[in-house]
XYZ file of N, CA and C in Angstrom:
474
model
N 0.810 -1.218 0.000
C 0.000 0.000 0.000
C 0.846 1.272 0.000
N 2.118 1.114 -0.192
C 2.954 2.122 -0.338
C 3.204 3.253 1.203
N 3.216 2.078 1.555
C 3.628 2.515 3.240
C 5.148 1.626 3.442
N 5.762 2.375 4.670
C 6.712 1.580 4.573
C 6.351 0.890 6.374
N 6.505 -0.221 6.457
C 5.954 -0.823 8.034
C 7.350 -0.023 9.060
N 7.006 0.043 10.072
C 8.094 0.541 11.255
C 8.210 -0.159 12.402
N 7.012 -2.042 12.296
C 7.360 -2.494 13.016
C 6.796 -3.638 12.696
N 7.199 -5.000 13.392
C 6.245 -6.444 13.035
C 5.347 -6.377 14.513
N 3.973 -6.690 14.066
C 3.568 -6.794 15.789
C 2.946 -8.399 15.379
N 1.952 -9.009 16.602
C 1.533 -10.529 16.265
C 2.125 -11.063 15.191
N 3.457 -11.457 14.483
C 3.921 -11.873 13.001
C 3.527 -10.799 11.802
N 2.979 -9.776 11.873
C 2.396 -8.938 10.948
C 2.972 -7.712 10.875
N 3.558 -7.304 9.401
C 3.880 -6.067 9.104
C 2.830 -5.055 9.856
N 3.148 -4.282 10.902
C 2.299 -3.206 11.062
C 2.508 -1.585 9.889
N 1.639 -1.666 9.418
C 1.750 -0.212 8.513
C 0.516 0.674 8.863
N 0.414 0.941 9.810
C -0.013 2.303 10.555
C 0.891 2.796 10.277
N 0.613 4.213 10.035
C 1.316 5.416 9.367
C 1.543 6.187 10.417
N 3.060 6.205 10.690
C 3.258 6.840 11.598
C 4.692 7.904 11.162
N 5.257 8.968 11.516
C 5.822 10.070 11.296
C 7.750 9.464 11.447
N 7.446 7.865 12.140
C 8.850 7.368 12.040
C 9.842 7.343 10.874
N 8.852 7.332 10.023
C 9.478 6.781 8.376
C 10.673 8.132 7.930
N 10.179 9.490 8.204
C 11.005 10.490 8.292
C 12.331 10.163 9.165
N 12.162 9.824 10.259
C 13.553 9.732 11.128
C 14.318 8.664 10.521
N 13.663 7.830 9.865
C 14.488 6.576 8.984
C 15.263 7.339 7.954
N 14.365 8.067 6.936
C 15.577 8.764 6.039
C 16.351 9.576 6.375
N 16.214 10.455 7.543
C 16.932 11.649 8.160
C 18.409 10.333 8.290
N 18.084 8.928 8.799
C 19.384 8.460 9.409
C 19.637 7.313 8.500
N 19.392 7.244 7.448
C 19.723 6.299 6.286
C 18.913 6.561 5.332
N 19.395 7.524 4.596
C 18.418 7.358 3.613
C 18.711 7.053 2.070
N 19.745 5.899 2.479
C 20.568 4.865 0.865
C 19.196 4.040 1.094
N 18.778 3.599 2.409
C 17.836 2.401 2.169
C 16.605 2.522 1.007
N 16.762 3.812 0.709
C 15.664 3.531 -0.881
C 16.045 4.232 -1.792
N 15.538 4.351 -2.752
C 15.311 5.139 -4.042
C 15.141 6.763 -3.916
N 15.338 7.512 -4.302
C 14.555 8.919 -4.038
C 13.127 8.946 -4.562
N 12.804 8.618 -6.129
C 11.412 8.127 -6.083
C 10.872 7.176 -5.241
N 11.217 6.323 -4.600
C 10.675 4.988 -3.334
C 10.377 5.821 -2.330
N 11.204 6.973 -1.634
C 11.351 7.921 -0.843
C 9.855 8.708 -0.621
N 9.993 8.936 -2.031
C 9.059 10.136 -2.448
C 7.612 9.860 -2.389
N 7.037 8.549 -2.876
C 6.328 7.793 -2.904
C 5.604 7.278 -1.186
N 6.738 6.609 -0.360
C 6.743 6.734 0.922
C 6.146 8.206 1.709
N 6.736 8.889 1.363
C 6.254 10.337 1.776
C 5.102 10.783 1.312
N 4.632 10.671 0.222
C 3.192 11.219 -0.414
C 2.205 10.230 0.287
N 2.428 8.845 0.969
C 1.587 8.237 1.052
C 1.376 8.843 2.759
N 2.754 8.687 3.414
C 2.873 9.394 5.142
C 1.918 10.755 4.765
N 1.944 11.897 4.009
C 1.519 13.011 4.534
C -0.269 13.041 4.503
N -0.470 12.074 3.287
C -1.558 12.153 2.835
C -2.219 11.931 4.310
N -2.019 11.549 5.554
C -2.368 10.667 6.501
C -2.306 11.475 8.054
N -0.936 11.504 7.805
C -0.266 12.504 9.068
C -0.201 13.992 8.942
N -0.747 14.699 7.887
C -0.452 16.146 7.205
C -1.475 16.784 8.429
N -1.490 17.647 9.441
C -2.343 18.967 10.176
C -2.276 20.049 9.494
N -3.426 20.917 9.357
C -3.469 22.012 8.408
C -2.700 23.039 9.138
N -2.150 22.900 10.560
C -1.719 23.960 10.766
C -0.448 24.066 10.829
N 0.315 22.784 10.230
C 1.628 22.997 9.846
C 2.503 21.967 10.809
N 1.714 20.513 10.737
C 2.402 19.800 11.519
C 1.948 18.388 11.100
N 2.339 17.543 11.748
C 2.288 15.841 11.787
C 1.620 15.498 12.609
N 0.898 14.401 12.932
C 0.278 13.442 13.818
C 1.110 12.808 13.992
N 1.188 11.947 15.145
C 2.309 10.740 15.905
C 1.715 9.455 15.030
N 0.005 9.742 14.798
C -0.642 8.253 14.297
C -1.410 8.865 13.155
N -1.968 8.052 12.340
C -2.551 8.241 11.233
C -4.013 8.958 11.827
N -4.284 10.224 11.142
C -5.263 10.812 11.406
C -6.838 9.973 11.314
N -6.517 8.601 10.876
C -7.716 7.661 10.115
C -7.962 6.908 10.932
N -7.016 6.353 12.272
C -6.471 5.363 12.883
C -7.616 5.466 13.771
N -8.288 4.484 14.416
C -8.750 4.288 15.511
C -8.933 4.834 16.967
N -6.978 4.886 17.236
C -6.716 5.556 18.226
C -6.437 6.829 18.457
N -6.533 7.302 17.212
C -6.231 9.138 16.415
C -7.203 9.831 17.666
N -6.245 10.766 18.315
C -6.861 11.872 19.532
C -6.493 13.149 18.761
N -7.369 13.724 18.909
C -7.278 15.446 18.495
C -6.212 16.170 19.250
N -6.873 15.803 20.224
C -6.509 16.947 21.438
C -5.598 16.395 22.905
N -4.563 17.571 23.026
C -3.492 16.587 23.781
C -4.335 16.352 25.404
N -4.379 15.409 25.947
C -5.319 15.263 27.362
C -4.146 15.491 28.201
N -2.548 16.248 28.127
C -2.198 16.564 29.312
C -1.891 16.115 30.475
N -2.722 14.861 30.934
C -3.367 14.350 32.224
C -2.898 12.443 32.541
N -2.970 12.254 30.647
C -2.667 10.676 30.946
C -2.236 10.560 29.773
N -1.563 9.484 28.998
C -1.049 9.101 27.936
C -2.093 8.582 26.577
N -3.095 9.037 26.857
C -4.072 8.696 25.872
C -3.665 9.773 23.922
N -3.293 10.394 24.500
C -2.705 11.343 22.749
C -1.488 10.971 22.616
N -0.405 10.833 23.687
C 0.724 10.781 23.444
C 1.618 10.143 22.250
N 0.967 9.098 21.941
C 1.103 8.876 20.717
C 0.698 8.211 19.609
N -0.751 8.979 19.944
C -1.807 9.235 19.387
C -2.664 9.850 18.532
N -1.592 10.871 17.980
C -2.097 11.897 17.721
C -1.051 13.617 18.233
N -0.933 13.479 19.151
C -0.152 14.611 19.630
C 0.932 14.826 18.250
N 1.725 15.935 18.130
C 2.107 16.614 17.190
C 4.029 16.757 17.718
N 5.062 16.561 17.303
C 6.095 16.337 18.491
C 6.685 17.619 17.451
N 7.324 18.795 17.874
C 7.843 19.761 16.934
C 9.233 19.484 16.106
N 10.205 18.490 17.246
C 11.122 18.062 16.812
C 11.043 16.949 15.576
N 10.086 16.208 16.018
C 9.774 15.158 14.440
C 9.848 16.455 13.471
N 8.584 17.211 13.751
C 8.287 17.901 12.398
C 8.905 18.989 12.378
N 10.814 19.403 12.234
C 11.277 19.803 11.995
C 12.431 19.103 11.167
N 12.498 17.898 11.714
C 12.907 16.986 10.905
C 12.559 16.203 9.660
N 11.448 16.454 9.836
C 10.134 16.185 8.633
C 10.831 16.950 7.549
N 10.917 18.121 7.769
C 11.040 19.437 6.485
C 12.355 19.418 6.521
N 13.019 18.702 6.835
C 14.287 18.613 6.671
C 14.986 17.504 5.725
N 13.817 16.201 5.912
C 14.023 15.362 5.234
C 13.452 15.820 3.685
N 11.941 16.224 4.016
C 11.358 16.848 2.791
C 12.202 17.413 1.336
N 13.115 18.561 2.525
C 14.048 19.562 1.837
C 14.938 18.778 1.172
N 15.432 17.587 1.602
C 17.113 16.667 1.273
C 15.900 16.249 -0.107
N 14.944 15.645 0.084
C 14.292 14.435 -0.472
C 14.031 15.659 -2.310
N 13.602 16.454 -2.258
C 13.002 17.182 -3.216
C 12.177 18.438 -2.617
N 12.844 19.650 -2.544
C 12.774 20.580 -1.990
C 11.846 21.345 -2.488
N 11.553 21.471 -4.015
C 10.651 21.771 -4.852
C 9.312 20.664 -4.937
N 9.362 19.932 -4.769
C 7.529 19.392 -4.409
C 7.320 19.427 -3.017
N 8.305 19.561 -2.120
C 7.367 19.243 -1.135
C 7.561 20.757 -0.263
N 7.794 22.353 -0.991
C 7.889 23.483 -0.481
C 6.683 23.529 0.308
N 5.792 23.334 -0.081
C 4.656 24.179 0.349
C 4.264 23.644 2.060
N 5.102 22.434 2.499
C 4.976 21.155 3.544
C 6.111 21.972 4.282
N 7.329 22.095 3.887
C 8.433 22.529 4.280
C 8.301 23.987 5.055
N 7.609 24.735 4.514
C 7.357 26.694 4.619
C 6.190 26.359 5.836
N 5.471 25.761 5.816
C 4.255 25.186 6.560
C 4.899 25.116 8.119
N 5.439 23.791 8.155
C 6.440 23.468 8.990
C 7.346 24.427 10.071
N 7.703 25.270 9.157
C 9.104 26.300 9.329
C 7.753 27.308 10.109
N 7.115 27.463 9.471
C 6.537 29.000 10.322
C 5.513 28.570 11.299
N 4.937 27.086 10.972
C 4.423 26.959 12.901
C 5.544 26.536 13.690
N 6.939 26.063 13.887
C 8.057 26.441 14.802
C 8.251 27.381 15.284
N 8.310 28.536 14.271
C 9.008 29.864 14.588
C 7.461 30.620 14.798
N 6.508 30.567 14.901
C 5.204 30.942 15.437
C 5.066 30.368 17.217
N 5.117 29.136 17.044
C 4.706 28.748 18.522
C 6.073 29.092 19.782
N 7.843 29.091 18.829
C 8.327 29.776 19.416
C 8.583 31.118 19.782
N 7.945 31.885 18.985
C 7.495 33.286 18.989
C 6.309 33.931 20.098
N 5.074 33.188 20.125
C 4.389 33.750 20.427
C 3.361 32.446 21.755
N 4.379 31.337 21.827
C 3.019 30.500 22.785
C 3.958 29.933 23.398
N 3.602 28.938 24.507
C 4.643 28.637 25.368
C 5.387 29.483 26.561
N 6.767 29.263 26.870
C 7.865 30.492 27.347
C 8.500 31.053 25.685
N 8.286 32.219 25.632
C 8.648 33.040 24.443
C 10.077 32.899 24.339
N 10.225 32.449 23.128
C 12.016 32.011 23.075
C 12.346 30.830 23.116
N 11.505 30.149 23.328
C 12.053 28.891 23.554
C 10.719 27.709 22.353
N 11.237 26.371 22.521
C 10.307 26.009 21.994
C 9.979 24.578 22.404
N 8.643 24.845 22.439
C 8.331 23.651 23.652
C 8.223 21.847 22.929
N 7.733 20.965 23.527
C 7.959 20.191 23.231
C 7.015 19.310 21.876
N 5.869 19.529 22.173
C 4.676 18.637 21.484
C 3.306 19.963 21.455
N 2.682 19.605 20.423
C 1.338 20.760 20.396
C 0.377 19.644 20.007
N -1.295 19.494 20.488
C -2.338 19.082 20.134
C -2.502 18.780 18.621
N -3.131 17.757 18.150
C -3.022 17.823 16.352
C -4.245 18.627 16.038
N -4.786 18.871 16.815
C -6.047 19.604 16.630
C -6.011 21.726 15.972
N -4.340 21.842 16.926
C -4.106 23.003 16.406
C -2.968 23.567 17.231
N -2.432 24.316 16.606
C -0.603 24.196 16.951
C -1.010 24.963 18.285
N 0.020 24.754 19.308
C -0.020 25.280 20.663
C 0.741 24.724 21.110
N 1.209 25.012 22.432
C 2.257 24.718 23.346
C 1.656 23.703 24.229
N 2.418 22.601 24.575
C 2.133 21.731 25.473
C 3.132 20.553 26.035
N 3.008 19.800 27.017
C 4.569 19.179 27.427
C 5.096 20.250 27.838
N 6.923 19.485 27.805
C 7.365 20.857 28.152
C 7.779 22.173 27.374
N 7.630 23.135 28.323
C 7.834 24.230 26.934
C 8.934 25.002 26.324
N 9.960 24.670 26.825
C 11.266 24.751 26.809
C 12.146 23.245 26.436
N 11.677 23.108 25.330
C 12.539 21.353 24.913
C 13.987 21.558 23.953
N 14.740 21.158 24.451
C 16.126 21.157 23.495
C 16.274 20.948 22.395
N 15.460 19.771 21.261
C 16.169 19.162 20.835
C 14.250 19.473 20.068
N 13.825 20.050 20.750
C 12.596 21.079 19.777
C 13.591 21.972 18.800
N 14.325 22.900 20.062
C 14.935 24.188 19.646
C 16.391 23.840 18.491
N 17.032 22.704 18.534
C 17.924 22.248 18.139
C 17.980 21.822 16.577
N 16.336 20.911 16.308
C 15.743 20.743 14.802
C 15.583 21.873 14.106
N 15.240 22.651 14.811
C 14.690 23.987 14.467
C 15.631 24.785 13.736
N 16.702 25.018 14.447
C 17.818 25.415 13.956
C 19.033 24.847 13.325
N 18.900 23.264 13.163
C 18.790 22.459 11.818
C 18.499 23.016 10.603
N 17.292 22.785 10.757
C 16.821 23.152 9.843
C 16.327 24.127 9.456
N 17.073 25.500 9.976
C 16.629 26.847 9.337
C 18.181 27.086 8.529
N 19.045 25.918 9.693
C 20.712 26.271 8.683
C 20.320 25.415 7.122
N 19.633 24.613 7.157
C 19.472 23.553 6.335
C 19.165 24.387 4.869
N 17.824 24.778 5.098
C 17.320 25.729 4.182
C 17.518 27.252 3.820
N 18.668 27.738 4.745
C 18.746 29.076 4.142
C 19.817 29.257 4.082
């Protein structure tokens, strides 16, 4: 189905669509083709894409798909919740993968980072995970390695 699986569960390829497949090419990405890549990716966003410029942890289709982060217990966590560091890495892979189809994913990306570190959270900093329901601060709000992708990938692209 033009997914790539990220894990075997009961003997069975699991291919729930999940935002891992990015951290695979960020850290090997000989293991395919650039069209195989590309293909992989059109099928992840179609799934995991938030209009407000982010990823789902799980396929927006999925069963266990939560909107909204509950804060309280692990029910979104990865579920749905939105992690900023994936999806800075996302547009990073995007950018390596074909920078010209997937701009409009990439610019998306880039300005809810530099939005939620701008203006939500502790100002300046950038927190850890936002609701898939709609970008915001949540977890913690001061995360390293939020702030670290970020500036990855602003060296990446400019």
């Amino acid at each position: 189905n033009k997914k790539l699986a990220d894990r075997i569960h009961n003997d069975n390829n699991d291919t729930t669509q999940r935002p891992n497949i990015f951290l695979a090419y960020y850290i090997a990405p000989a293991l395919f083709t650039k069209k195989e890549w590309e293909t992989i990716f059109d099928t992840a966003l179609k799934e995991l894409w938030l209009p407000w410029g982010g990823l789902a942890s799980i396929s927006t289709k999925h069963r266990l798909f939560q909107k909204y982060h509950t804060g309280f217990n692990n029910l979104s966590y990865h579920r749905g919740d939105s992690w900023y560091w994936v999806n800075n890495i996302t547009a990073i892979c995007l950018y390596r993968c074909n920078k010209k189809k997937y701009k409009p994913y990439i610019d998306a990306i880039k300005k809810a980072s530099i939005q939620e570190m701008n203006t939500q959270g502790f100002i300046g900093h950038c927190a850890e995970i936002s609701s898939a329901e709609q970008r915001e601060s949540k977890g913690c709000f001061a995360q390293a390695w939020s702030a670290a992708t970020l500036i990855e990938l602003l060296k990446e692209i400019e």
